[in-house]
CSV table of C-alpha atoms in Angstrom, one decimal:
chain,number,residue,atom,x,y,z
F,1,UNK,CA,-0.9,-21.0,-12.0
F,2,UNK,CA,-4.3,-19.9,-13.3
F,3,UNK,CA,-5.5,-19.6,-9.7
F,4,UNK,CA,-2.6,-17.3,-8.9
F,5,UNK,CA,-3.3,-15.2,-12.0
F,6,UNK,CA,-6.9,-14.9,-11.1
F,7,UNK,CA,-6.1,-13.6,-7.6
F,8,UNK,CA,-3.6,-11.2,-9.0
F,9,UNK,CA,-5.9,-9.9,-11.8
F,10,UNK,CA,-8.7,-9.5,-9.3
F,11,UNK,CA,-6.4,-7.4,-7.1
F,12,UNK,CA,-5.0,-5.3,-9.9
F,13,UNK,CA,-8.5,-4.6,-11.4
F,14,UNK,CA,-10.1,-3.8,-8.0
F,15,UNK,CA,-7.1,-1.6,-7.4
F,16,UNK,CA,-7.4,0.4,-10.6
F,17,UNK,CA,-11.0,1.0,-9.9
F,18,UNK,CA,-10.0,2.7,-6.7
F,19,UNK,CA,-8.4,5.5,-8.7
F,20,UNK,CA,-9.9,8.2,-6.5
F,21,UNK,CA,-8.0,6.7,-3.5
F,22,UNK,CA,-4.6,6.3,-5.1
F,23,UNK,CA,-5.0,9.5,-6.9
F,24,UNK,CA,-5.5,11.4,-3.7
F,25,UNK,CA,-2.8,9.5,-1.9
F,26,UNK,CA,-0.3,10.4,-4.6
F,27,UNK,CA,-1.2,14.1,-4.4
F,28,UNK,CA,-1.1,14.0,-0.7
F,29,UNK,CA,2.5,12.6,-0.8
F,30,UNK,CA,3.6,15.3,-3.1
F,31,UNK,CA,1.8,18.0,-1.1
F,32,UNK,CA,3.4,16.8,2.1
F,33,UNK,CA,7.0,16.4,1.0
F,34,UNK,CA,7.0,20.1,0.3
F,35,UNK,CA,4.7,21.3,3.0
F,36,UNK,CA,5.5,24.8,4.2
F,37,UNK,CA,7.9,25.5,1.4
F,38,UNK,CA,7.3,28.4,-0.9
F,39,UNK,CA,7.8,26.5,-4.2
F,40,UNK,CA,6.0,23.4,-3.2
F,41,UNK,CA,6.4,20.5,-5.6
F,42,UNK,CA,8.2,22.8,-8.0
F,43,UNK,CA,11.3,22.2,-5.8
F,44,UNK,CA,11.5,18.9,-7.7
F,45,UNK,CA,11.5,20.7,-10.9
F,46,UNK,CA,14.0,23.4,-9.8
F,47,UNK,CA,16.5,20.9,-8.4
F,48,UNK,CA,16.3,18.9,-11.6
F,49,UNK,CA,16.8,22.1,-13.6
F,50,UNK,CA,19.8,23.1,-11.5
F,51,UNK,CA,21.4,19.7,-11.9
F,52,UNK,CA,20.8,19.7,-15.6
F,53,UNK,CA,22.3,23.2,-16.1
F,54,UNK,CA,25.5,22.5,-14.3
F,55,UNK,CA,25.9,19.0,-15.5
F,56,UNK,CA,25.5,20.0,-19.1
F,57,UNK,CA,27.9,22.9,-18.7
F,58,UNK,CA,30.6,20.7,-17.2
F,59,UNK,CA,30.1,17.8,-19.6
F,60,UNK,CA,30.0,19.9,-22.7
F,61,UNK,CA,33.3,21.5,-21.8
F,62,UNK,CA,34.8,18.1,-20.7
F,63,UNK,CA,33.9,16.3,-23.9
F,64,UNK,CA,33.7,19.3,-26.2
F,65,UNK,CA,30.1,18.8,-26.9
F,66,UNK,CA,27.8,21.2,-28.6
F,67,UNK,CA,25.4,22.5,-25.9
F,68,UNK,CA,22.9,23.3,-28.6
F,69,UNK,CA,22.2,19.6,-29.3
F,70,UNK,CA,23.5,18.1,-26.0
F,71,UNK,CA,21.3,19.9,-23.6
F,72,UNK,CA,18.0,18.9,-25.3
F,73,UNK,CA,19.3,15.3,-25.6
F,74,UNK,CA,20.3,15.2,-21.9
F,75,UNK,CA,17.1,16.7,-20.7
F,76,UNK,CA,14.8,14.5,-22.8
F,77,UNK,CA,16.7,11.4,-21.5
F,78,UNK,CA,17.2,12.4,-17.9
F,79,UNK,CA,13.6,13.2,-17.2
F,80,UNK,CA,12.4,9.6,-18.0
F,81,UNK,CA,15.4,8.3,-16.2
F,82,UNK,CA,14.3,10.1,-13.0
F,83,UNK,CA,10.8,8.6,-13.4
F,84,UNK,CA,12.2,5.1,-13.9
F,85,UNK,CA,14.7,5.2,-11.1
F,86,UNK,CA,12.3,6.7,-8.6
F,87,UNK,CA,9.6,4.1,-9.4
F,88,UNK,CA,12.2,1.3,-9.1
F,89,UNK,CA,13.7,2.4,-5.8
F,90,UNK,CA,10.3,3.2,-4.3
F,91,UNK,CA,8.9,-0.1,-5.4
F,92,UNK,CA,11.1,-1.9,-2.9
F,93,UNK,CA,9.1,-0.3,-0.1
F,94,UNK,CA,5.8,-0.2,-1.9
F,95,UNK,CA,4.3,-2.8,0.5
F,96,UNK,CA,6.6,-2.6,3.5
F,97,UNK,CA,6.0,1.1,3.9
F,98,UNK,CA,2.2,0.4,4.3
F,99,UNK,CA,2.6,-2.2,6.9
F,100,UNK,CA,0.0,-0.7,9.2
F,101,UNK,CA,-2.7,-0.7,6.5
F,102,UNK,CA,-1.8,-4.1,4.9
F,103,UNK,CA,-1.7,-5.9,8.2
F,104,UNK,CA,-5.1,-4.6,9.4
F,105,UNK,CA,-7.3,-4.1,6.4
F,106,UNK,CA,-8.6,-6.1,3.5
F,107,UNK,CA,-8.3,-4.3,0.2
F,108,UNK,CA,-6.3,-4.5,-3.1
F,109,UNK,CA,-2.6,-3.8,-2.3
F,110,UNK,CA,-2.1,-2.8,-5.9
F,111,UNK,CA,-3.5,0.6,-4.9
F,112,UNK,CA,-0.1,1.4,-3.5
F,113,UNK,CA,1.6,0.3,-6.7
F,114,UNK,CA,-0.7,2.6,-8.7
F,115,UNK,CA,0.1,5.4,-6.2
F,116,UNK,CA,3.8,5.1,-6.7
F,117,UNK,CA,3.6,5.0,-10.5
F,118,UNK,CA,1.1,7.8,-10.6
F,119,UNK,CA,2.9,10.1,-8.2
F,120,UNK,CA,6.2,9.8,-10.1
F,121,UNK,CA,4.4,10.4,-13.4
F,122,UNK,CA,3.0,13.6,-11.9
F,123,UNK,CA,6.5,14.7,-11.0
F,124,UNK,CA,7.7,13.8,-14.5
F,125,UNK,CA,5.0,16.0,-16.0
F,126,UNK,CA,6.0,18.9,-13.6
F,127,UNK,CA,9.5,18.5,-15.1
F,128,UNK,CA,8.1,19.3,-18.5
F,129,UNK,CA,8.6,22.9,-17.5
F,130,UNK,CA,12.3,22.4,-17.9
F,131,UNK,CA,11.9,20.9,-21.3
F,132,UNK,CA,9.8,23.9,-22.3
F,133,UNK,CA,12.6,26.3,-21.2
F,134,UNK,CA,15.2,24.2,-23.1
F,135,UNK,CA,13.0,24.3,-26.2
F,136,UNK,CA,12.7,28.0,-25.9
F,137,UNK,CA,16.4,28.6,-25.7
F,138,UNK,CA,17.5,26.1,-28.4
F,139,UNK,CA,14.6,26.7,-30.8
F,140,UNK,CA,11.3,24.9,-30.8
F,141,UNK,CA,11.2,21.5,-32.6
F,142,UNK,CA,7.5,21.0,-33.1
F,143,UNK,CA,7.0,17.8,-34.9
F,144,UNK,CA,4.1,15.3,-35.5
F,145,UNK,CA,6.4,12.7,-34.0
F,146,UNK,CA,5.7,14.2,-30.6
F,147,UNK,CA,2.3,12.6,-30.8
F,148,UNK,CA,4.1,9.4,-30.0
F,149,UNK,CA,4.6,10.6,-26.5
F,150,UNK,CA,1.3,9.4,-24.9
F,151,UNK,CA,1.8,6.0,-26.5
F,152,UNK,CA,5.5,5.8,-25.3
F,153,UNK,CA,4.6,7.0,-21.9
F,154,UNK,CA,1.9,4.5,-21.5
F,155,UNK,CA,4.2,1.7,-22.5
F,156,UNK,CA,6.8,3.1,-20.2
F,157,UNK,CA,4.4,3.2,-17.2
F,158,UNK,CA,3.2,-0.3,-17.9
F,159,UNK,CA,6.8,-1.5,-17.6
F,160,UNK,CA,7.2,0.5,-14.4
F,161,UNK,CA,4.0,-1.0,-13.1
F,162,UNK,CA,5.1,-4.7,-13.3
F,163,UNK,CA,8.6,-3.9,-12.0
F,164,UNK,CA,6.9,-2.2,-9.0
F,165,UNK,CA,4.7,-5.2,-8.3
F,166,UNK,CA,7.5,-7.7,-8.7
F,167,UNK,CA,10.1,-5.9,-6.6
F,168,UNK,CA,7.5,-4.9,-4.0
F,169,UNK,CA,6.6,-8.6,-3.5
F,170,UNK,CA,10.2,-9.8,-3.5
F,171,UNK,CA,11.4,-7.0,-1.2
F,172,UNK,CA,8.7,-7.7,1.3
F,173,UNK,CA,9.9,-11.3,1.7
F,174,UNK,CA,13.7,-10.9,1.1
F,175,UNK,CA,15.1,-7.8,2.8
F,176,UNK,CA,18.4,-8.1,0.9
F,177,UNK,CA,16.8,-7.3,-2.4
F,178,UNK,CA,16.4,-3.6,-1.7
F,179,UNK,CA,20.1,-2.7,-1.2
F,180,UNK,CA,20.9,-4.9,-4.3
F,181,UNK,CA,18.4,-2.9,-6.4
F,182,UNK,CA,19.9,0.4,-5.2
F,183,UNK,CA,23.3,-0.8,-6.3
F,184,UNK,CA,22.1,-2.1,-9.7
F,185,UNK,CA,20.2,1.2,-10.3
F,186,UNK,CA,23.4,3.1,-9.7
F,187,UNK,CA,25.3,1.1,-12.3
F,188,UNK,CA,22.5,1.2,-14.8
F,189,UNK,CA,22.5,5.0,-14.7
F,190,UNK,CA,26.1,4.9,-16.1
F,191,UNK,CA,25.7,2.0,-18.4
F,192,UNK,CA,22.7,3.4,-20.1
F,193,UNK,CA,23.1,6.2,-22.7
F,194,UNK,CA,21.5,9.0,-20.7
F,195,UNK,CA,24.5,11.3,-20.2
F,196,UNK,CA,26.2,10.1,-23.3
F,197,UNK,CA,25.1,9.0,-26.8
F,198,UNK,CA,25.4,5.5,-28.1
F,199,UNK,CA,27.2,6.9,-31.1
F,200,UNK,CA,30.0,8.0,-28.8
F,201,UNK,CA,31.0,4.4,-28.4
F,202,UNK,CA,33.5,3.1,-31.0
F,203,UNK,CA,31.4,-0.1,-31.3
F,204,UNK,CA,27.8,-0.7,-30.2
F,205,UNK,CA,27.7,-3.3,-27.6
F,206,UNK,CA,25.2,-5.7,-26.1
F,207,UNK,CA,24.8,-3.6,-22.9
F,208,UNK,CA,23.0,-1.0,-25.1
F,209,UNK,CA,21.1,-3.3,-27.5
F,210,UNK,CA,19.9,-5.7,-24.8
F,211,UNK,CA,19.4,-3.0,-22.2
F,212,UNK,CA,15.7,-2.7,-21.6
F,213,UNK,CA,16.2,0.6,-19.7
F,214,UNK,CA,17.9,2.0,-22.8
F,215,UNK,CA,14.9,1.1,-25.0
F,216,UNK,CA,12.4,2.3,-22.4
F,217,UNK,CA,14.1,5.7,-22.2
F,218,UNK,CA,14.6,5.9,-25.9
F,219,UNK,CA,10.9,5.6,-26.7
F,220,UNK,CA,10.2,8.6,-24.5
F,221,UNK,CA,13.3,10.6,-25.4
F,222,UNK,CA,12.9,10.3,-29.2
F,223,UNK,CA,9.4,11.9,-29.4
F,224,UNK,CA,10.6,14.7,-27.0
F,225,UNK,CA,13.4,15.4,-29.5
F,226,UNK,CA,10.9,15.3,-32.5
F,227,UNK,CA,11.9,11.9,-33.7
F,228,UNK,CA,9.8,8.8,-34.1
F,229,UNK,CA,10.8,6.1,-31.6
F,230,UNK,CA,12.7,3.2,-33.1
F,231,UNK,CA,10.6,0.2,-34.0
F,232,UNK,CA,13.1,-2.2,-32.3
F,233,UNK,CA,12.8,-0.2,-29.0
F,234,UNK,CA,9.0,-0.2,-29.2
F,235,UNK,CA,8.9,-3.9,-29.8
F,236,UNK,CA,11.4,-4.5,-27.0
F,237,UNK,CA,9.3,-2.5,-24.6
F,238,UNK,CA,6.1,-4.1,-25.6
F,239,UNK,CA,7.6,-7.6,-25.3
F,240,UNK,CA,9.0,-6.8,-21.8
F,241,UNK,CA,5.6,-5.3,-20.8
F,242,UNK,CA,3.8,-8.5,-21.8
F,243,UNK,CA,6.3,-11.0,-20.4
F,244,UNK,CA,7.1,-8.9,-17.3
F,245,UNK,CA,3.5,-8.3,-16.4
F,246,UNK,CA,2.7,-12.0,-16.7
F,247,UNK,CA,5.6,-13.1,-14.6
F,248,UNK,CA,4.9,-10.4,-12.0
F,249,UNK,CA,1.2,-11.2,-11.8
F,250,UNK,CA,1.7,-14.9,-11.4
F,251,UNK,CA,4.2,-14.4,-8.6
F,252,UNK,CA,2.1,-11.7,-6.9
F,253,UNK,CA,-1.0,-13.9,-7.1
F,254,UNK,CA,0.9,-16.9,-5.7
F,255,UNK,CA,2.2,-15.0,-2.7
F,256,UNK,CA,-0.4,-12.2,-2.2
F,257,UNK,CA,-1.8,-13.9,0.9
F,258,UNK,CA,1.6,-14.0,2.5
F,259,UNK,CA,2.2,-10.3,2.1
F,260,UNK,CA,0.4,-9.3,5.4
F,261,UNK,CA,2.8,-11.7,7.3
F,262,UNK,CA,5.9,-10.4,5.4
F,263,UNK,CA,5.6,-6.7,5.8
B,1,UNK,CA,-29.9,-12.3,5.1
B,2,UNK,CA,-26.7,-11.5,6.9
B,3,UNK,CA,-24.4,-14.5,7.5
B,4,UNK,CA,-20.9,-15.1,8.7
B,5,UNK,CA,-19.5,-18.6,8.4
B,6,UNK,CA,-16.1,-19.8,9.4
B,7,UNK,CA,-15.6,-23.3,8.3
B,8,UNK,CA,-12.7,-25.4,9.5
B,9,UNK,CA,-10.2,-22.6,9.3
B,10,UNK,CA,-6.6,-23.2,10.1
B,11,UNK,CA,-3.8,-20.6,9.8
B,12,UNK,CA,-0.1,-20.8,10.4
B,13,UNK,CA,2.0,-17.7,10.9
B,14,UNK,CA,5.4,-17.9,9.3
B,15,UNK,CA,8.1,-16.4,11.5
B,16,UNK,CA,11.0,-14.9,9.7
B,17,UNK,CA,13.1,-13.3,12.4
B,18,UNK,CA,13.2,-16.0,15.1
B,19,UNK,CA,16.8,-16.0,16.2
B,20,UNK,CA,19.0,-19.1,16.0
B,21,UNK,CA,19.0,-19.9,19.7
B,22,UNK,CA,15.3,-19.6,19.7
B,23,UNK,CA,15.0,-22.0,16.8
B,24,UNK,CA,17.2,-24.5,18.6
B,25,UNK,CA,15.4,-24.2,21.9
B,26,UNK,CA,11.8,-24.3,20.5
B,27,UNK,CA,9.7,-24.9,23.5
B,28,UNK,CA,6.0,-25.2,23.9
B,29,UNK,CA,5.1,-21.8,25.1
B,30,UNK,CA,2.5,-21.1,27.8
B,31,UNK,CA,1.0,-18.3,25.9
B,32,UNK,CA,0.2,-18.0,22.2
B,33,UNK,CA,-0.2,-20.7,19.5
B,34,UNK,CA,1.9,-23.8,19.2
B,35,UNK,CA,5.3,-23.1,17.7
B,36,UNK,CA,6.6,-25.5,15.1
B,37,UNK,CA,9.7,-26.1,13.1
B,38,UNK,CA,9.1,-27.5,9.7
B,39,UNK,CA,12.0,-29.8,8.8
B,40,UNK,CA,10.9,-30.1,5.2
B,41,UNK,CA,11.0,-26.3,4.7
B,42,UNK,CA,14.5,-25.3,5.9
B,43,UNK,CA,13.6,-25.5,9.5
B,44,UNK,CA,11.2,-22.6,9.1
B,45,UNK,CA,9.6,-21.6,12.3
B,46,UNK,CA,5.8,-21.1,12.3
B,47,UNK,CA,3.1,-20.6,14.8
B,48,UNK,CA,-0.3,-22.3,14.6
B,49,UNK,CA,-2.5,-19.3,15.2
B,50,UNK,CA,-5.8,-21.0,14.3
B,51,UNK,CA,-6.5,-24.7,14.3
B,52,UNK,CA,-9.7,-26.0,12.7
B,53,UNK,CA,-12.0,-23.2,13.9
B,54,UNK,CA,-15.6,-23.2,12.9
B,55,UNK,CA,-18.3,-20.7,13.8
B,56,UNK,CA,-21.7,-20.0,12.3
B,57,UNK,CA,-23.3,-16.6,12.9
B,58,UNK,CA,-26.6,-15.4,11.7
B,59,UNK,CA,-28.7,-12.2,12.0
B,60,UNK,CA,-28.9,-11.0,15.6
B,61,UNK,CA,-25.8,-12.9,16.8
B,62,UNK,CA,-23.4,-11.0,19.0
B,63,UNK,CA,-20.4,-13.1,19.7
B,64,UNK,CA,-17.8,-12.4,22.3
B,65,UNK,CA,-14.3,-13.9,21.8
B,66,UNK,CA,-12.7,-14.8,25.1
B,67,UNK,CA,-9.2,-16.1,25.8
B,68,UNK,CA,-5.7,-15.4,27.1
B,69,UNK,CA,-3.2,-13.3,25.2
B,70,UNK,CA,-2.3,-15.0,22.0
B,71,UNK,CA,-5.2,-17.4,22.0
B,72,UNK,CA,-6.0,-16.4,18.4
B,73,UNK,CA,-8.8,-13.9,19.0
B,74,UNK,CA,-7.4,-11.1,16.9
B,75,UNK,CA,-6.2,-13.5,14.3
B,76,UNK,CA,-9.7,-15.0,14.0
B,77,UNK,CA,-11.1,-11.5,13.6
B,78,UNK,CA,-8.6,-10.7,10.8
B,79,UNK,CA,-9.5,-14.0,9.0
B,80,UNK,CA,-13.1,-13.0,9.2
B,81,UNK,CA,-12.3,-9.6,7.8
B,82,UNK,CA,-10.4,-11.2,4.9
B,83,UNK,CA,-7.1,-9.6,6.0
B,84,UNK,CA,-5.5,-13.1,6.3
B,85,UNK,CA,-6.4,-15.9,3.9
B,86,UNK,CA,-6.6,-19.2,5.9
B,87,UNK,CA,-4.3,-22.1,4.9
B,88,UNK,CA,-7.3,-24.5,5.2
B,89,UNK,CA,-11.0,-24.0,5.4
B,90,UNK,CA,-13.0,-21.0,4.3
B,91,UNK,CA,-14.8,-17.9,5.5
B,92,UNK,CA,-18.1,-16.7,3.9
B,93,UNK,CA,-19.5,-13.3,4.8
B,94,UNK,CA,-22.8,-12.2,3.4
B,95,UNK,CA,-23.4,-8.5,4.2
B,96,UNK,CA,-21.4,-5.3,4.4
B,97,UNK,CA,-18.5,-5.8,6.7
B,98,UNK,CA,-16.6,-3.3,8.8
B,99,UNK,CA,-13.8,-3.7,11.3
B,100,UNK,CA,-12.7,-1.7,14.2
B,101,UNK,CA,-9.1,-2.7,14.7
B,102,UNK,CA,-6.0,-0.7,15.4
B,103,UNK,CA,-7.0,2.8,14.4
B,104,UNK,CA,-8.2,3.6,10.9
B,105,UNK,CA,-6.3,3.2,7.7
B,106,UNK,CA,-4.6,6.0,5.8
B,107,UNK,CA,-4.6,8.6,8.6
B,108,UNK,CA,-2.0,11.3,8.2
B,109,UNK,CA,-1.1,13.8,10.8
B,110,UNK,CA,-0.1,16.5,8.4
B,111,UNK,CA,-3.5,16.7,6.8
B,112,UNK,CA,-6.5,18.4,8.2
B,113,UNK,CA,-9.6,16.5,9.4
B,114,UNK,CA,-11.6,17.0,6.2
B,115,UNK,CA,-8.8,15.6,4.0
B,116,UNK,CA,-8.3,12.7,6.4
B,117,UNK,CA,-12.0,11.8,6.5
B,118,UNK,CA,-11.9,11.8,2.7
B,119,UNK,CA,-8.9,9.5,2.5
B,120,UNK,CA,-10.2,7.1,5.2
B,121,UNK,CA,-13.6,6.9,3.7
B,122,UNK,CA,-12.0,6.1,0.3
B,123,UNK,CA,-10.2,3.3,2.0
B,124,UNK,CA,-13.5,2.0,3.1
B,125,UNK,CA,-14.6,2.1,-0.5
B,126,UNK,CA,-17.1,4.9,-0.3
B,127,UNK,CA,-18.1,7.1,-3.2
B,128,UNK,CA,-17.7,10.9,-3.3
B,129,UNK,CA,-21.5,11.4,-2.6
B,130,UNK,CA,-21.4,9.0,0.4
B,131,UNK,CA,-18.4,10.8,1.8
B,132,UNK,CA,-20.0,14.2,1.5
B,133,UNK,CA,-22.9,12.8,3.5
B,134,UNK,CA,-20.7,11.4,6.2
B,135,UNK,CA,-18.6,14.6,6.7
B,136,UNK,CA,-21.4,16.6,8.1
B,137,UNK,CA,-22.4,14.0,10.7
B,138,UNK,CA,-18.8,13.4,11.7
B,139,UNK,CA,-18.2,17.1,12.0
B,140,UNK,CA,-21.3,17.7,14.1
B,141,UNK,CA,-20.5,14.8,16.4
B,142,UNK,CA,-16.9,15.4,17.2
B,143,UNK,CA,-17.4,19.1,18.0
B,144,UNK,CA,-13.9,20.1,16.9
B,145,UNK,CA,-15.1,23.4,15.4
B,146,UNK,CA,-12.3,25.3,13.6
B,147,UNK,CA,-9.8,22.5,14.4
B,148,UNK,CA,-11.4,20.5,11.6
B,149,UNK,CA,-9.3,22.5,9.2
B,150,UNK,CA,-6.1,22.2,11.2
B,151,UNK,CA,-3.5,19.5,10.6
B,152,UNK,CA,-4.0,16.6,12.9
B,153,UNK,CA,-0.6,16.9,14.5
B,154,UNK,CA,-2.0,20.0,16.4
B,155,UNK,CA,-4.7,17.9,18.1
B,156,UNK,CA,-4.6,16.8,21.7
B,157,UNK,CA,-4.9,13.0,22.2
B,158,UNK,CA,-8.5,13.5,23.3
B,159,UNK,CA,-9.4,15.4,20.1
B,160,UNK,CA,-7.7,12.7,18.1
B,161,UNK,CA,-9.6,10.0,19.9
B,162,UNK,CA,-12.9,11.9,19.2
B,163,UNK,CA,-12.2,12.2,15.6
B,164,UNK,CA,-11.2,8.6,15.0
B,165,UNK,CA,-14.2,7.5,17.1
B,166,UNK,CA,-16.5,9.6,15.0
B,167,UNK,CA,-15.1,8.3,11.7
B,168,UNK,CA,-15.1,4.7,12.8
B,169,UNK,CA,-18.7,4.8,14.0
B,170,UNK,CA,-19.9,6.6,10.9
B,171,UNK,CA,-19.9,3.4,8.9
B,172,UNK,CA,-23.1,1.4,8.7
B,173,UNK,CA,-22.0,-2.2,8.6
B,174,UNK,CA,-24.2,-5.2,8.6
B,175,UNK,CA,-21.3,-7.3,10.1
B,176,UNK,CA,-19.1,-5.6,12.6
B,177,UNK,CA,-15.8,-6.9,13.9
B,178,UNK,CA,-14.3,-5.3,16.9
B,179,UNK,CA,-11.0,-5.8,18.7
B,180,UNK,CA,-11.5,-4.5,22.2
B,181,UNK,CA,-13.8,-1.5,22.7
B,182,UNK,CA,-13.2,1.9,21.4
B,183,UNK,CA,-12.1,4.8,23.6
B,184,UNK,CA,-13.6,8.3,23.0
B,185,UNK,CA,-11.8,11.0,25.0
B,186,UNK,CA,-13.0,12.9,28.1
B,187,UNK,CA,-15.9,12.0,30.4
B,188,UNK,CA,-18.5,14.4,29.0
B,189,UNK,CA,-17.8,13.1,25.6
B,190,UNK,CA,-17.8,9.5,26.7
B,191,UNK,CA,-21.4,9.9,27.6
B,192,UNK,CA,-22.3,11.2,24.2
B,193,UNK,CA,-20.1,8.5,22.7
B,194,UNK,CA,-22.1,5.8,24.5
B,195,UNK,CA,-25.3,6.8,22.8
B,196,UNK,CA,-23.6,6.8,19.4
B,197,UNK,CA,-22.0,3.4,19.9
B,198,UNK,CA,-25.3,1.9,21.0
B,199,UNK,CA,-26.9,3.2,17.9
B,200,UNK,CA,-24.0,2.0,15.8
B,201,UNK,CA,-24.1,-1.5,17.3
B,202,UNK,CA,-27.8,-1.6,17.0
B,203,UNK,CA,-27.7,-1.2,13.3
B,204,UNK,CA,-25.2,-4.0,12.8
B,205,UNK,CA,-26.8,-7.4,12.4
B,206,UNK,CA,-23.9,-9.5,13.4
B,207,UNK,CA,-21.2,-8.3,15.9
B,208,UNK,CA,-18.0,-10.1,16.8
B,209,UNK,CA,-16.1,-8.6,19.7
B,210,UNK,CA,-12.7,-9.8,21.0
B,211,UNK,CA,-12.1,-8.5,24.5
B,212,UNK,CA,-10.4,-9.1,27.8
B,213,UNK,CA,-13.0,-7.2,29.6
B,214,UNK,CA,-15.8,-9.4,31.0
B,215,UNK,CA,-18.0,-6.4,31.6
B,216,UNK,CA,-17.7,-5.3,27.9
B,217,UNK,CA,-18.5,-8.8,26.8
B,218,UNK,CA,-21.5,-9.1,29.1
B,219,UNK,CA,-22.8,-5.7,28.0
B,220,UNK,CA,-22.5,-6.3,24.2
B,221,UNK,CA,-22.7,-10.0,23.5
B,222,UNK,CA,-25.4,-12.6,23.7
B,223,UNK,CA,-23.0,-15.6,23.2
B,224,UNK,CA,-19.4,-16.4,23.5
B,225,UNK,CA,-16.6,-18.7,22.6
B,226,UNK,CA,-13.5,-19.5,24.7
B,227,UNK,CA,-10.3,-19.8,22.7
B,228,UNK,CA,-7.0,-21.4,23.6
B,229,UNK,CA,-3.9,-21.9,21.5
B,230,UNK,CA,-5.8,-21.3,18.3
B,231,UNK,CA,-8.7,-23.6,19.1
B,232,UNK,CA,-12.2,-23.1,20.2
B,233,UNK,CA,-12.6,-25.1,23.4
B,234,UNK,CA,-16.1,-24.0,24.3
B,235,UNK,CA,-19.1,-22.3,22.9
B,236,UNK,CA,-22.2,-21.1,24.7
B,237,UNK,CA,-24.0,-18.4,26.7
B,238,UNK,CA,-21.8,-15.5,27.8
B,239,UNK,CA,-22.0,-16.2,31.6
B,240,UNK,CA,-21.1,-19.9,31.2
B,241,UNK,CA,-18.1,-19.2,29.1
B,242,UNK,CA,-16.9,-16.3,31.3
B,243,UNK,CA,-17.1,-18.7,34.3
B,244,UNK,CA,-15.2,-21.4,32.5
B,245,UNK,CA,-12.6,-18.9,31.5
B,246,UNK,CA,-12.2,-17.7,35.1
B,247,UNK,CA,-11.9,-21.3,36.3
B,248,UNK,CA,-9.2,-22.2,33.7
B,249,UNK,CA,-7.2,-19.1,34.5
B,250,UNK,CA,-7.0,-20.0,38.2
B,251,UNK,CA,-5.6,-23.4,37.6
């Protein structure tokens, strides 16, 4: 097990040192997806904005919610959800999509994991524009608690990182995992309080309290709404980061040498 | 001191999509490595791609790998390059190592040549300063002019070949691993390319070349090994090995 961990750590550390590479690969992806469009990567922001506008209008009518508090809540929770779900669904192809490179060159594969996490974080930061507009409409809520954001986001990304390594390795070997993950993601979106508040339930249930996605989204959402993140959520995310990273690294280190055959 | 040592290396390729009838019929194939079925591991099919291979190379060695399709030449190159980690045995390389295999990593047809050079050189682990240095020499050599700032998808195949040739030969490896030769576009350019490749090869202290072309092996190598089903069956001077290979092929 220590041997596996060593291999994995080596790869992950060599990978992070290659930040100019994954940094430029991430930007290249973004540039290209919107090549020859006028808005460029801001299409991502615009489509999210359109979705949020119409969704909040319908939902607030449907459930008789006050848009004044619902729209900021929805926006602040939906943006980290996009980040999370994009990383998770892309993590399934993080290695298989780079077949040509992995099968022919020797280098740390974790470069691709950093690329996926980083690219989606860039998109997330682009989406802050929406949040700014929401703040402007519904009154600014400046608060010292917002300073939690970098801490929360780092914790969030750390969790995204291990999930990406773990799923990337599993999906390279077992091609059934990807459709399974897509299906689970879809359910998670509805089971997690993103479009609704936990208070709307008559009784709090385990699928909120034991839901890591809920805690991960909460620690980002709360500072965005000017609240300090709940201690229980922070602890939850920290624990999952530590345990998850260890498990993912041991597994990755154990099977890393197989990845060129699998992809 | 530049060294490349391959010591008792064995490698099995797991095969995940062999179909059922194939699994049942497992035959010893005339080409390729020996195909196995491992009863202990859910009848998993695997191919022995390398079987106890040892090679010692030192400064000045230019080794040609000769053998039929699937004899393990490319696999051996990839093990030397560290792409594949062997099941048994070990590979030690002392010196900066470069490979010329299928194309170059990270190329993207929507980006222009400058951006691609940048990404590819990053893959090779170069720093920003080193890349800036390379760009000028690559640009000058491939004579693409204004096309350098056009997306690669607008290139003709000849232009593409020139660019990837220029990038590939801009490295300065101490150990160079090559799978077949490298093409370089039209005839006039081929002449220019020859000079560059000679210069490039001259700088490398150890060269390993896998090829089906006897001429290429004669031209570039000073020793050779003959491989068959993942094993080295003979090692020696280029002409002897080529003759042995020709004799074995006729049988």
